[in-house]
Coordinates of C-alpha atoms in Angstrom, one line a residue:
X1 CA -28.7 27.8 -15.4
X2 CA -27.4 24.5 -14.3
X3 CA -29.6 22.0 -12.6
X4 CA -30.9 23.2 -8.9
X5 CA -30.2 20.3 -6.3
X6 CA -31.9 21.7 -3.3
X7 CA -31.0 19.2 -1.1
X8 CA -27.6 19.7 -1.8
X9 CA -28.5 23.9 -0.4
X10 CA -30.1 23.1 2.8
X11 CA -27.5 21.1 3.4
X12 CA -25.3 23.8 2.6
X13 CA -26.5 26.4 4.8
X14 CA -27.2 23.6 7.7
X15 CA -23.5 22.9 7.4
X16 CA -21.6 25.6 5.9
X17 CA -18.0 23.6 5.2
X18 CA -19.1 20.0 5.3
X19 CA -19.8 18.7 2.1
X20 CA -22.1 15.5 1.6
X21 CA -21.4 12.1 -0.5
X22 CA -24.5 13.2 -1.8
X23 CA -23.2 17.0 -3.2
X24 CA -19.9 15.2 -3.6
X25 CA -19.7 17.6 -6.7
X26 CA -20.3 21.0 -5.5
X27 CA -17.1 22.6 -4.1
X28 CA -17.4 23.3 -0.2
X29 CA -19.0 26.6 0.3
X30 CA -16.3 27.9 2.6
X31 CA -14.3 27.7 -0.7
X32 CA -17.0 30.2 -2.1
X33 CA -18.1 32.3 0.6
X34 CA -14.3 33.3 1.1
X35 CA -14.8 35.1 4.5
X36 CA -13.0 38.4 5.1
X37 CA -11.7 38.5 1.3
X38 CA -10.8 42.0 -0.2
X39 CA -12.9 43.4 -3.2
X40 CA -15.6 44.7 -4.7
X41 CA -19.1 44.0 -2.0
X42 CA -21.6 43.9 -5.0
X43 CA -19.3 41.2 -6.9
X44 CA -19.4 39.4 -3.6
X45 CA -22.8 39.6 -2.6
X46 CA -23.8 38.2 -6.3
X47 CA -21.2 35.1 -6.2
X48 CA -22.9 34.5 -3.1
X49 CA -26.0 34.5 -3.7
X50 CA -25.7 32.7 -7.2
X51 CA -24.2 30.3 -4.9
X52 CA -27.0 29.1 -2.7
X53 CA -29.1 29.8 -5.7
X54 CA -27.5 26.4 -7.0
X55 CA -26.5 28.7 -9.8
X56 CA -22.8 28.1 -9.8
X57 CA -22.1 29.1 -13.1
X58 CA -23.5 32.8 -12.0
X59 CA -21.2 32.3 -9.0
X60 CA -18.4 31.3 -11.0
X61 CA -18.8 34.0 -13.4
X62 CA -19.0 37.0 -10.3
X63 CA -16.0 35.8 -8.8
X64 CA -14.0 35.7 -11.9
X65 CA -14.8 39.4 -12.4
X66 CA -14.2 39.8 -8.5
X67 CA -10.5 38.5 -9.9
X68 CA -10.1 40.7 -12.6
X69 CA -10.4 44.0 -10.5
X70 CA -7.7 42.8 -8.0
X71 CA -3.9 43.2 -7.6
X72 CA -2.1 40.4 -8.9
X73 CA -1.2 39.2 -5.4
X74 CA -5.2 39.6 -3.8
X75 CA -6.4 38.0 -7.0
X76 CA -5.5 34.0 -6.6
X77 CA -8.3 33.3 -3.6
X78 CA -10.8 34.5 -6.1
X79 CA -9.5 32.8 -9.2
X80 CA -9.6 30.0 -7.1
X81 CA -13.6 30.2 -5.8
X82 CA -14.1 30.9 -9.7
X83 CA -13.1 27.4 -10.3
X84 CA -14.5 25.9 -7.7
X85 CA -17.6 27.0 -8.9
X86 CA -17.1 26.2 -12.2
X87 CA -16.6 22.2 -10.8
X88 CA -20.0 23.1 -9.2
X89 CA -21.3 23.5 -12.9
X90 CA -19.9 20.5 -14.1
X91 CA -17.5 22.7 -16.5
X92 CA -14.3 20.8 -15.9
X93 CA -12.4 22.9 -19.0
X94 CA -13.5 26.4 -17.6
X95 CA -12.5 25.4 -14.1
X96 CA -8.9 24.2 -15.1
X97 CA -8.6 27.1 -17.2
X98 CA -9.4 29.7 -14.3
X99 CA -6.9 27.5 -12.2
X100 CA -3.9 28.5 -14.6
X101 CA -4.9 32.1 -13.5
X102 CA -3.6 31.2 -10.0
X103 CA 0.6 32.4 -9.8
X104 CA 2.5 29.5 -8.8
X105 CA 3.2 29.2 -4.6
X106 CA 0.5 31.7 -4.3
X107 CA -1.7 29.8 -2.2
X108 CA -0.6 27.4 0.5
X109 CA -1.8 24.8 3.1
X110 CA -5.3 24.2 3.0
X111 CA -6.3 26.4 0.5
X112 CA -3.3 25.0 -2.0
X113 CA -5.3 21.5 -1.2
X114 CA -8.4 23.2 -2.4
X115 CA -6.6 23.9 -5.4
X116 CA -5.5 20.3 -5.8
X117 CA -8.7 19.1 -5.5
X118 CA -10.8 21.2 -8.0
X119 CA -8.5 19.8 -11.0
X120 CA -9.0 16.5 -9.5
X121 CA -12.4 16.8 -9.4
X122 CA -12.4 18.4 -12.9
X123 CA -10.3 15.3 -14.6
X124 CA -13.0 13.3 -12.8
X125 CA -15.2 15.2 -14.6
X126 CA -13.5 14.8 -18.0
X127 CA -13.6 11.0 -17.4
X128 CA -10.0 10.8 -16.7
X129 CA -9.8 9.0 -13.3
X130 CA -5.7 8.2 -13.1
X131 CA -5.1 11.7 -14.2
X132 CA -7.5 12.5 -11.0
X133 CA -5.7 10.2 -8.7
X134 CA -2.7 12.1 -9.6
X135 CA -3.9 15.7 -9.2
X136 CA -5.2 14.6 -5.4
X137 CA -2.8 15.1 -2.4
X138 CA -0.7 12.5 -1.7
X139 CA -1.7 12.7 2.1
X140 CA -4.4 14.6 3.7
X141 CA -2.3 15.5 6.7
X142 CA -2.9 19.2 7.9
X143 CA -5.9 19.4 5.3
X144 CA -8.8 18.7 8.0
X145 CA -11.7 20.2 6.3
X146 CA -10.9 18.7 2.7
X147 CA -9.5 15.0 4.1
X148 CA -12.8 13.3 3.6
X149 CA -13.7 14.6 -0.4
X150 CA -9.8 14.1 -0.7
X151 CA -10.3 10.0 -0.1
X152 CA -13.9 9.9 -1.7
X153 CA -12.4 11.1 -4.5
X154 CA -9.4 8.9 -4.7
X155 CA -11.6 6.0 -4.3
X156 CA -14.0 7.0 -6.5
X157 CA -10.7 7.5 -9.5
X158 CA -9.0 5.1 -8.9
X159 CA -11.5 2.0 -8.6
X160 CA -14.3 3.2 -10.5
X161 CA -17.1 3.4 -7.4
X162 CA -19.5 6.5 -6.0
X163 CA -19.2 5.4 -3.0
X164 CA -17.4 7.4 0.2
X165 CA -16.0 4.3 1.5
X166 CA -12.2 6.3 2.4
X167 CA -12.2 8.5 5.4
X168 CA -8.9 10.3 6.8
X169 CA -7.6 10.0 10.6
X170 CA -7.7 13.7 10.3
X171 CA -11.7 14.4 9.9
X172 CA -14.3 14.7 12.8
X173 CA -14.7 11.8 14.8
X174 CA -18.2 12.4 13.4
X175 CA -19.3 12.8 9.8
X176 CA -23.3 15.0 9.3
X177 CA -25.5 12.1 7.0
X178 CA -28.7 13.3 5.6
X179 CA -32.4 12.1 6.9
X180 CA -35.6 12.6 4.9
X181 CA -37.9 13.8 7.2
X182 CA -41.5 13.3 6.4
X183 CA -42.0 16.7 4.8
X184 CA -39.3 16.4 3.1
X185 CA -36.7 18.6 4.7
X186 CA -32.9 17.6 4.8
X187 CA -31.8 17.5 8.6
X188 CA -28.2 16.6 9.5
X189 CA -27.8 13.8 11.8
X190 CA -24.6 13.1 13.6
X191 CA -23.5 9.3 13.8
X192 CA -20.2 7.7 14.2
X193 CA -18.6 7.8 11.1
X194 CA -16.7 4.3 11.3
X195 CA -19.2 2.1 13.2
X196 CA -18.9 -1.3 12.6
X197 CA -16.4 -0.4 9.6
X198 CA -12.7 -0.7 9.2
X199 CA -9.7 1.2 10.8
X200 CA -6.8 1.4 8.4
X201 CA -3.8 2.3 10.4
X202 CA -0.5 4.3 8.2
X203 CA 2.0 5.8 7.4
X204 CA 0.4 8.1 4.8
X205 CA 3.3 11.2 5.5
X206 CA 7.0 11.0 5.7
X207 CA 9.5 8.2 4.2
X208 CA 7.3 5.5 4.2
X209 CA 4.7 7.4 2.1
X210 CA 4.8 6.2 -0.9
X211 CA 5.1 2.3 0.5
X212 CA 1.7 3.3 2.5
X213 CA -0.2 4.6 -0.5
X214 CA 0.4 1.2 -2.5
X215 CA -0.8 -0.8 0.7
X216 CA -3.7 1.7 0.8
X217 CA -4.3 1.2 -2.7
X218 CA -4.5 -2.3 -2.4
X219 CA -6.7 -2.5 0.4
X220 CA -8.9 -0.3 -0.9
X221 CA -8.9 -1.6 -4.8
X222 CA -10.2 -5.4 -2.9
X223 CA -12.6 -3.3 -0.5
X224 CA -14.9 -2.3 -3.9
X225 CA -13.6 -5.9 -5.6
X226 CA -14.8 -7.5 -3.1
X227 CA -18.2 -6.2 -2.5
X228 CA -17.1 -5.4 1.5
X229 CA -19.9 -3.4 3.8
X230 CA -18.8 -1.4 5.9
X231 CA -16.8 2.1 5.7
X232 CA -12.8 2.4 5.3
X233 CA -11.1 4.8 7.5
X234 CA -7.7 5.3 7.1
X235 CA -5.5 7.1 9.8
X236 CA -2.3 8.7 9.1
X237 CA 0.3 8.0 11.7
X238 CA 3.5 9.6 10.6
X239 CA 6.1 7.9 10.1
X240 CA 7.7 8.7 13.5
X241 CA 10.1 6.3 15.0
X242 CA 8.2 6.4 18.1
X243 CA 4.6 5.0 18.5
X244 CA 3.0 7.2 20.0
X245 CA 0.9 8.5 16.7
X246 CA -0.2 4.9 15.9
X247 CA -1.4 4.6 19.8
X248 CA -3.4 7.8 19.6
X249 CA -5.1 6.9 16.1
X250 CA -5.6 3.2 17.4
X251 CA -7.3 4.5 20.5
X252 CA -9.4 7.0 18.3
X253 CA -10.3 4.2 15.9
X254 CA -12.0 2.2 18.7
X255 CA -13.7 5.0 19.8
X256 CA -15.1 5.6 16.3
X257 CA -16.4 2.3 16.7
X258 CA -13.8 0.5 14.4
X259 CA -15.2 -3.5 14.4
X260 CA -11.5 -4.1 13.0
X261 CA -8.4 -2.5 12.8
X262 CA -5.8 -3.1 10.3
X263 CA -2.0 -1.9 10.9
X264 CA 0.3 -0.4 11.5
X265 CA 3.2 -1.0 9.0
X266 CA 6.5 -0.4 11.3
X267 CA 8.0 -3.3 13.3
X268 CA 7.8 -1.3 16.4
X269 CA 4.4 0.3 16.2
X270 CA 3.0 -3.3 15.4
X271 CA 4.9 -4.6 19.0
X272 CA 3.6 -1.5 20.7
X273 CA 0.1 -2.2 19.8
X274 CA 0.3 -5.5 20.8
X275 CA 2.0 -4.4 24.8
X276 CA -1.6 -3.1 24.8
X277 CA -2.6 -6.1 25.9
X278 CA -5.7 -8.1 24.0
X279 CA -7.6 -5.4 21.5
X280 CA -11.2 -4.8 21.7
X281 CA -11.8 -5.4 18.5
X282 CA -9.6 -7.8 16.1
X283 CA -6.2 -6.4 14.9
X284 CA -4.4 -7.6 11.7
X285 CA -1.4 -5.8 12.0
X286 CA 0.9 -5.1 8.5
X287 CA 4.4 -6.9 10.0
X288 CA 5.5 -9.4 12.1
X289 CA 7.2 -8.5 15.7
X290 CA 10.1 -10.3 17.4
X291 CA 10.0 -14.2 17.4
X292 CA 10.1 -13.4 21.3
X293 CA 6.8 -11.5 22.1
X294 CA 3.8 -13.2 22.2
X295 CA 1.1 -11.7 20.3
X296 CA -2.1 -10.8 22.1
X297 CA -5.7 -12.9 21.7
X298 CA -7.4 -11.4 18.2
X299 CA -4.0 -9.9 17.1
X300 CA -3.1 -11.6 14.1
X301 CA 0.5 -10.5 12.1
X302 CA 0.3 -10.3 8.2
X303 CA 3.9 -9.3 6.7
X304 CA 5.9 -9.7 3.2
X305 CA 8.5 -10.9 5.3
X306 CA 11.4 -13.0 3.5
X307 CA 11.1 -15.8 5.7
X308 CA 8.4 -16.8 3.9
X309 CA 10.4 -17.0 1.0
X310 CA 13.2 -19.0 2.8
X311 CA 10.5 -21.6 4.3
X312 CA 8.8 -22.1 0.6
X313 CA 12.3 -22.6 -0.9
X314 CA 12.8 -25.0 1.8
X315 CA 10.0 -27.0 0.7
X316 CA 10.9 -26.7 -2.6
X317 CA 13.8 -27.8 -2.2
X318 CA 13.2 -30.9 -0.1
X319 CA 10.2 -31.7 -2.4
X320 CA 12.9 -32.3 -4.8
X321 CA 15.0 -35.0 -3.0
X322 CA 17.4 -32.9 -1.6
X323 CA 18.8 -33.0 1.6
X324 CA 22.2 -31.7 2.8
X325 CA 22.4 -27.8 1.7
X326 CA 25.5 -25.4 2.1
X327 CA 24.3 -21.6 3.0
X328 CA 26.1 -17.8 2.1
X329 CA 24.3 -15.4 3.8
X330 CA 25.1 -11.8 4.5
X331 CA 26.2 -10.9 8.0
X332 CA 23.3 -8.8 8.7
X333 CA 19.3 -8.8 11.0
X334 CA 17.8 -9.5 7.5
X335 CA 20.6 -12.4 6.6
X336 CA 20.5 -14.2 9.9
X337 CA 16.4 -13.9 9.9
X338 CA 16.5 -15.5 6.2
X339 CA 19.1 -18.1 7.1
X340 CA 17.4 -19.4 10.1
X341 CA 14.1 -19.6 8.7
X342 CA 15.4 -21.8 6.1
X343 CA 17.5 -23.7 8.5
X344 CA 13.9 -24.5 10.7
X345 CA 12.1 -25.6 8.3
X346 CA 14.5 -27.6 6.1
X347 CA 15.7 -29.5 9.1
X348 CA 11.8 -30.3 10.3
X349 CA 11.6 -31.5 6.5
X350 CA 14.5 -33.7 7.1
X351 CA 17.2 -31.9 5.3
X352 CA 20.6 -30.1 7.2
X353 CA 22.9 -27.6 6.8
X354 CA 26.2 -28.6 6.3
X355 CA 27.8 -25.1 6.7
X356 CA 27.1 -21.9 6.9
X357 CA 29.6 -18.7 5.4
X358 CA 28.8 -14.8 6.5
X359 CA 30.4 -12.2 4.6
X360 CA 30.0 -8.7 5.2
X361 CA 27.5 -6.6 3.8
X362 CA 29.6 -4.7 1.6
X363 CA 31.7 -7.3 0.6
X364 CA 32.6 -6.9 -3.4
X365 CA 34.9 -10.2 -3.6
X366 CA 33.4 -13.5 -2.9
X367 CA 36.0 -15.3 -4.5
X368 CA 37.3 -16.4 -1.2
X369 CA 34.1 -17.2 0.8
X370 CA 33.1 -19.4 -2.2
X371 CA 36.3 -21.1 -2.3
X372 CA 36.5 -21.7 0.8
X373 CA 32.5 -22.6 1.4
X374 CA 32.9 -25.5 -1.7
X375 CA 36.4 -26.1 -0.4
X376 CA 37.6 -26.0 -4.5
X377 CA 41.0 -27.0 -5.6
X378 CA 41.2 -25.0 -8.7
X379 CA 44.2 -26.5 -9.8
X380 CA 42.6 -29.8 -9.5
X381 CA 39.1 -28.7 -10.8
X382 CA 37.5 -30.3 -7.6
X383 CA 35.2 -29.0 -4.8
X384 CA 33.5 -30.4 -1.8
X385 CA 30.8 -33.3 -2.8
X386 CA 29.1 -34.0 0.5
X387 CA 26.5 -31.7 -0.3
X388 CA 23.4 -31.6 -3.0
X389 CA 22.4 -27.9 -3.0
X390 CA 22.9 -24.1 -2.0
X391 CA 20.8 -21.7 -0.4
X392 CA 22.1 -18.1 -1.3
X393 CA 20.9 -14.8 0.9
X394 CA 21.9 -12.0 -1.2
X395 CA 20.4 -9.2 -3.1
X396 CA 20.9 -8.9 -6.7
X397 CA 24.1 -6.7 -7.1
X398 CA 25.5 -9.3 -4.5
X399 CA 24.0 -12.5 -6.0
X400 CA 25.3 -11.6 -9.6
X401 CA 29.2 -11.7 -8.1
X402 CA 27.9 -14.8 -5.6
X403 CA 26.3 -17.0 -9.0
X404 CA 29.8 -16.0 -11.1
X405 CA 31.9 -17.2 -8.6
X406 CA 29.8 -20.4 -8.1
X407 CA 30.3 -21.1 -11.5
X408 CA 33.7 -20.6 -11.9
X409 CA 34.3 -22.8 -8.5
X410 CA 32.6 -25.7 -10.5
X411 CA 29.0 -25.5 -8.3
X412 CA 27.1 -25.0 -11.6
X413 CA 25.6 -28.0 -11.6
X414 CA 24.2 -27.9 -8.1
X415 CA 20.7 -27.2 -7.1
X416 CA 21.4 -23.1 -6.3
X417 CA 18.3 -21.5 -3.8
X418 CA 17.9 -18.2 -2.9
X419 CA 14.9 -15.0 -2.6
X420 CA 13.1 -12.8 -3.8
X421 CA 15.5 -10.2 -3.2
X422 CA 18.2 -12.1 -5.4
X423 CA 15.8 -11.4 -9.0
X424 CA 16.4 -7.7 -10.2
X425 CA 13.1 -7.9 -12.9
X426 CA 15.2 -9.2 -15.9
X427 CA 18.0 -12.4 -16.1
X428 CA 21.3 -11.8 -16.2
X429 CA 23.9 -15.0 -17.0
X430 CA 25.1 -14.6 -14.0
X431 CA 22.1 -15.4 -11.6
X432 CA 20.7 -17.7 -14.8
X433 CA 20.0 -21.3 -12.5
X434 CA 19.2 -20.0 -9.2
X435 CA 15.5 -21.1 -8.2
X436 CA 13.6 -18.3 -5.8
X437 CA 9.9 -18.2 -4.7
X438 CA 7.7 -15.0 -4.4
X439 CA 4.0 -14.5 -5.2
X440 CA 1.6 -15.4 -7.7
X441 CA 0.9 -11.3 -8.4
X442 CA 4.5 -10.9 -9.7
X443 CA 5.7 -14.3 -10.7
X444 CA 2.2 -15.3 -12.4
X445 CA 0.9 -13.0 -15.0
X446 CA -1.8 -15.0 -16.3
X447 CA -3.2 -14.7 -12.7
X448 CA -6.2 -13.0 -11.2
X449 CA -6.7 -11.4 -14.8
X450 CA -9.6 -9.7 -13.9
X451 CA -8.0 -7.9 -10.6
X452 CA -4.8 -6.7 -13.3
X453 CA -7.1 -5.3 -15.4
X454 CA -8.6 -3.4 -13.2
X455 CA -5.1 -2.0 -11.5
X456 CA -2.8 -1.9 -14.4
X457 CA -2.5 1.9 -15.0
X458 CA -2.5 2.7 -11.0
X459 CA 0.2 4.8 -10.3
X460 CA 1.4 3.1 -6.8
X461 CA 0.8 -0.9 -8.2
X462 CA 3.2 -0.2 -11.1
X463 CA 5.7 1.2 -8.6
X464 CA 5.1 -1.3 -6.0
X465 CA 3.3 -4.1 -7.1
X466 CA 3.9 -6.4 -4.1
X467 CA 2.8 -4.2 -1.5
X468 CA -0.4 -3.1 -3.7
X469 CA -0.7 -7.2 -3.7
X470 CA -0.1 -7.1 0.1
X471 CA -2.7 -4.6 0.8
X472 CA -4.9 -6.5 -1.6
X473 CA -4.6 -9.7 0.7
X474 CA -5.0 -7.6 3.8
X475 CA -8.3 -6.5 3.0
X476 CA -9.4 -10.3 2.9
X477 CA -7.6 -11.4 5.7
X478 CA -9.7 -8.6 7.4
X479 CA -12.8 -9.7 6.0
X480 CA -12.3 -13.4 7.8
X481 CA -12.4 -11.4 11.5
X482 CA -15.7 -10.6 11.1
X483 CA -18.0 -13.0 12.8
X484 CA -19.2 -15.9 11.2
X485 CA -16.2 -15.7 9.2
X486 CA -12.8 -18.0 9.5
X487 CA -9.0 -17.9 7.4
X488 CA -8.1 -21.3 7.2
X489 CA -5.7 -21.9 3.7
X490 CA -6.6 -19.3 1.2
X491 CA -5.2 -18.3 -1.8
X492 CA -4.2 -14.6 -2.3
X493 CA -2.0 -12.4 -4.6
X494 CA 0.5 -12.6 -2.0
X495 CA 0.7 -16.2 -1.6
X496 CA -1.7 -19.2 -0.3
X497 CA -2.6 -17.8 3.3
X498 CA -2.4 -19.3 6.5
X499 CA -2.6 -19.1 10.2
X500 CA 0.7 -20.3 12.0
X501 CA 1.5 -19.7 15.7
X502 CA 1.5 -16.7 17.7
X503 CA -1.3 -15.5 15.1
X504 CA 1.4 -14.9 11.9
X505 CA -0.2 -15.2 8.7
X506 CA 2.4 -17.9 6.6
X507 CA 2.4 -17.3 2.9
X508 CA 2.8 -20.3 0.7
X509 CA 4.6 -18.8 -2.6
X510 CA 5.0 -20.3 -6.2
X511 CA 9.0 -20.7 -7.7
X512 CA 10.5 -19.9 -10.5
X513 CA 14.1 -20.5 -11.9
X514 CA 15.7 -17.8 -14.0
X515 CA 16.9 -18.9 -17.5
X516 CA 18.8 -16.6 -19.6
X517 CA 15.7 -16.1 -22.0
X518 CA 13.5 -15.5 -18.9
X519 CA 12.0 -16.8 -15.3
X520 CA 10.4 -20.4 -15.6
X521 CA 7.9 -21.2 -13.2
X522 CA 8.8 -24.3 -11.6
X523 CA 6.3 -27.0 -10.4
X524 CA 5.3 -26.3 -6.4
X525 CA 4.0 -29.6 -4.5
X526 CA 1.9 -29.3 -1.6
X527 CA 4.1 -28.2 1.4
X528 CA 5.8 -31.4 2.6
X529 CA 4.7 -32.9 6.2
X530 CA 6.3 -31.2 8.7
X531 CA 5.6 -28.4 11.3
X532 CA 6.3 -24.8 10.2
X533 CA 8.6 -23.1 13.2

């Protein structure tokens, strides 16, 4: 019989479906007790009462028989409590094994999470944390009951700690903790499950999934790093072009008793929140609004916005001696955000733009608009001389044609700027020369070594490592609006981090040229004199 935690049953019966970070290995015992379930009473009656026996291997055991004398399509519920069980008595192969018992779409919305879960919490079992991660619901949205073990658990697998620091916008607004009492009964005691911890506002479900996961990840993977107190709750808010879901899970986080929230990711849930008016608590929120609305006291804005990349090249750039530039940008919100950034700071640096060519966004000929931008005279193999550098806005399929055309219109030899945006993750000849600047997580290997090892197999950094990075950064940045803490210049994955006007965090990023055998960090002087618009 497997070892009796009695603390773990009274807690059990006290609570019937809430499960404890203390029991955070014994499935929930509504999973068990299957209320209203066909079959045989006697096969029942002894699952259950192995159950609160602590004798989960007897439980797991009665319900597999339970399974064997049912129809095919009654049988899956009890396959299911069999493994569940099983997880109970830490016998990770016989759980999975039951689990394969279970048909295929048999079992859907919360009890198909169940299902998820126990082979999570069996990989967990069979030291295999990423293969965890994996098994676990992407999003804990319409799986109430399970949301909190769901986020332990992915905390727990994918950064190595026991404790519960991850709690869903979908669980209670209170969590049940356990108090000794003096004879040493187990009593629940209701308390706010978020006081004086974090409020993680995102969009864990829909199309932005998969970008909020990596943030999460982030945030979380610095949260343990960094030795943080406090609880993490994280809130699912859809990713609904209307606010209203980030408004409802901002006004529940304050009511939980959030000391800071953090989010939301959209543009226009981040100018919503701040149309509140000045927060209760401090607010980091995960993008930057219009240039035009004045962010609220205690709101601060923390974005991987490419203007940051266009101000750093800027510097760059001017750091170098140059002064008259000559811009291509795409006729688009993103192009005309990029190009005036650059513009800002290059003129308070002293520099000017020349000109300025849009093309449209679909353009596949830039033969013309570089022509005509250099003013070249193929025939006479000249083009214009009153300028000492470019500053490109394009993305890579875009850049490629853009750098080819430069070339052949004799601007090799100039100075050629652009972003991030411009690098597709290996050279090519025809962006070889052009200088960009991004962060030290992606154009730095040899950097925070320690924080790589530690997140080099997670699923949602290898896919996207600069929002892992941002969410990383976040978590600090959250950690200096605590009191007695400040953000002054600090150095992050994302870039050297500081506060400019209207609360927007400015990132300071490294450059890099790209050579045919591979991107060359270049040397980045400190930021020149000059005010940041």
């Amino acid at each position: 019989m497997p070892k009796f935690n009695p603390p773990c049953a009274l807690l059990f019966l006290a609570l019937a479906a809430v499960l404890l970070p203390a029991c955070a290995s014994t499935p929930v015992a509504e999973g068990a007790a299957l209320p209203g379930a066909p079959g045989p009473a006697p096969a029942l009656d002894e699952a259950r009462s192995a159950w609160l026996r602590g004798d989960f291997a007897g439980a797991s055991a009665a319900y597999e028989r339970a399974a064997l004398e049912q129809p095919p399509a009654q049988a899956a519920e009890f396959w299911l409590a069999a493994a569940e069980a099983a997880v109970g008595a830490r016998d990770p192969d016989r759980a999975l094994g039951l689990a394969q018992h279970i048909p295929a779409n048999a079992l859907g919305g919360e009890k198909f999470g169940r299902l998820q879960l126990l082979r999570a919490e069996s990989l967990m079992l069979k030291n295999q944390p990423f293969e965890a991660a994996k098994a676990l619901p992407a999003s804990t949205q319409g799986l109430p009951s399970l949301a909190a073990r769901i986020e332990e658990l992915r905390a727990r697998a994918l950064f190595g700690s026991n404790e519960a620091a991850a709690i869903p916008a979908t669980a209670p607004a209170t969590l049940p903790v356990a108090v000794q009492a003096p004879l040493g009964e187990v009593v629940p005691v209701a308390e706010p499950v978020n006081a004086g911890g974090t409020a993680l506002l995102l969009p864990l479900s829909g199309s932005f999934a998969a970008s909020a996961e990596a943030v999460r990840d982030g945030y979380l993977a610095a949260h343990f790093r960094n030795g943080a107190s406090g609880r993490v709750r994280v809130y699912d808010v859809g990713s609904a072009a209307n606010a209203d879901a980030t408004l409802s899970a901002y006004s529940q986080a304050l009511r939980d008793g959030a000391a800071v929230v953090v989010g939301p990711l959209r543009k226009e849930s981040v100018a919503a929140m701040a149309q509140q008016g000045a927060p209760a608590v401090p607010v980091l929120a995960l993008n930057y609004m219009d240039e035009s609305q004045m962010a609220p006291p205690r709101f601060l804005q923390f974005g991987l916005a490419p203007e940051d990349e266009a101000r750093t090249a800027a510097e760059h750039a001017a750091g170098q001696g140059l002064r008259r530039a000559i811009v291509l940008t795409p006729g688009s919100d993103w192009g005309e955000r990029t190009y005036t950034a650059f513009r800002q700071r290059f003129q308070a640096l002293g520099g000017q733009v020349a000109e300025v060519s849009r093309y449209p966004v679909n353009q596949k000929d830039f033969s013309t608009t570089v022509r005509n931008l250099l003013r070249a005279q193929k025939d006479a193999g000249t083009r214009r001389t009153d300028v000492d550098m470019i500053f490109v806005v394009a993305r890579n399929i875009d850049a490629r044609l853009i750098g080819a055309m430069l070339r052949f219109y004799f601007a090799g030899n100039l100075p050629i700027y652009s972003t991030a945006a411009a690098y597709g993750g290996k050279p090519d000849n025809d962006t070889a020369g052009m200088r960009f600047c991004d962060m030290p997580w992606v154009l730095a290997p040899g950097s925070f070594p320690v924080e790589r090892a530690e997140a080099a197999e997670l699923p949602a950094q290898r896919r996207e490592p600069r929002l892992f990075a941002f969410g990383y950064d976040a978590q600090a940045i959250a950690a200096t609006l605590r009191p007695g803490a400040s953000l002054s210049r600090m150095p992050g994955m994302t870039g050297l981090l500081s506060v400019g006007g209207n609360g927007a965090i400015r990132r300071g990023l490294q450059c890099a040229e790209i050579r045919p055998e591979g991107l060359v960090l270049l040397e980045t002087p400190p930021a020149p004199v000059g005010a940041v618009q």
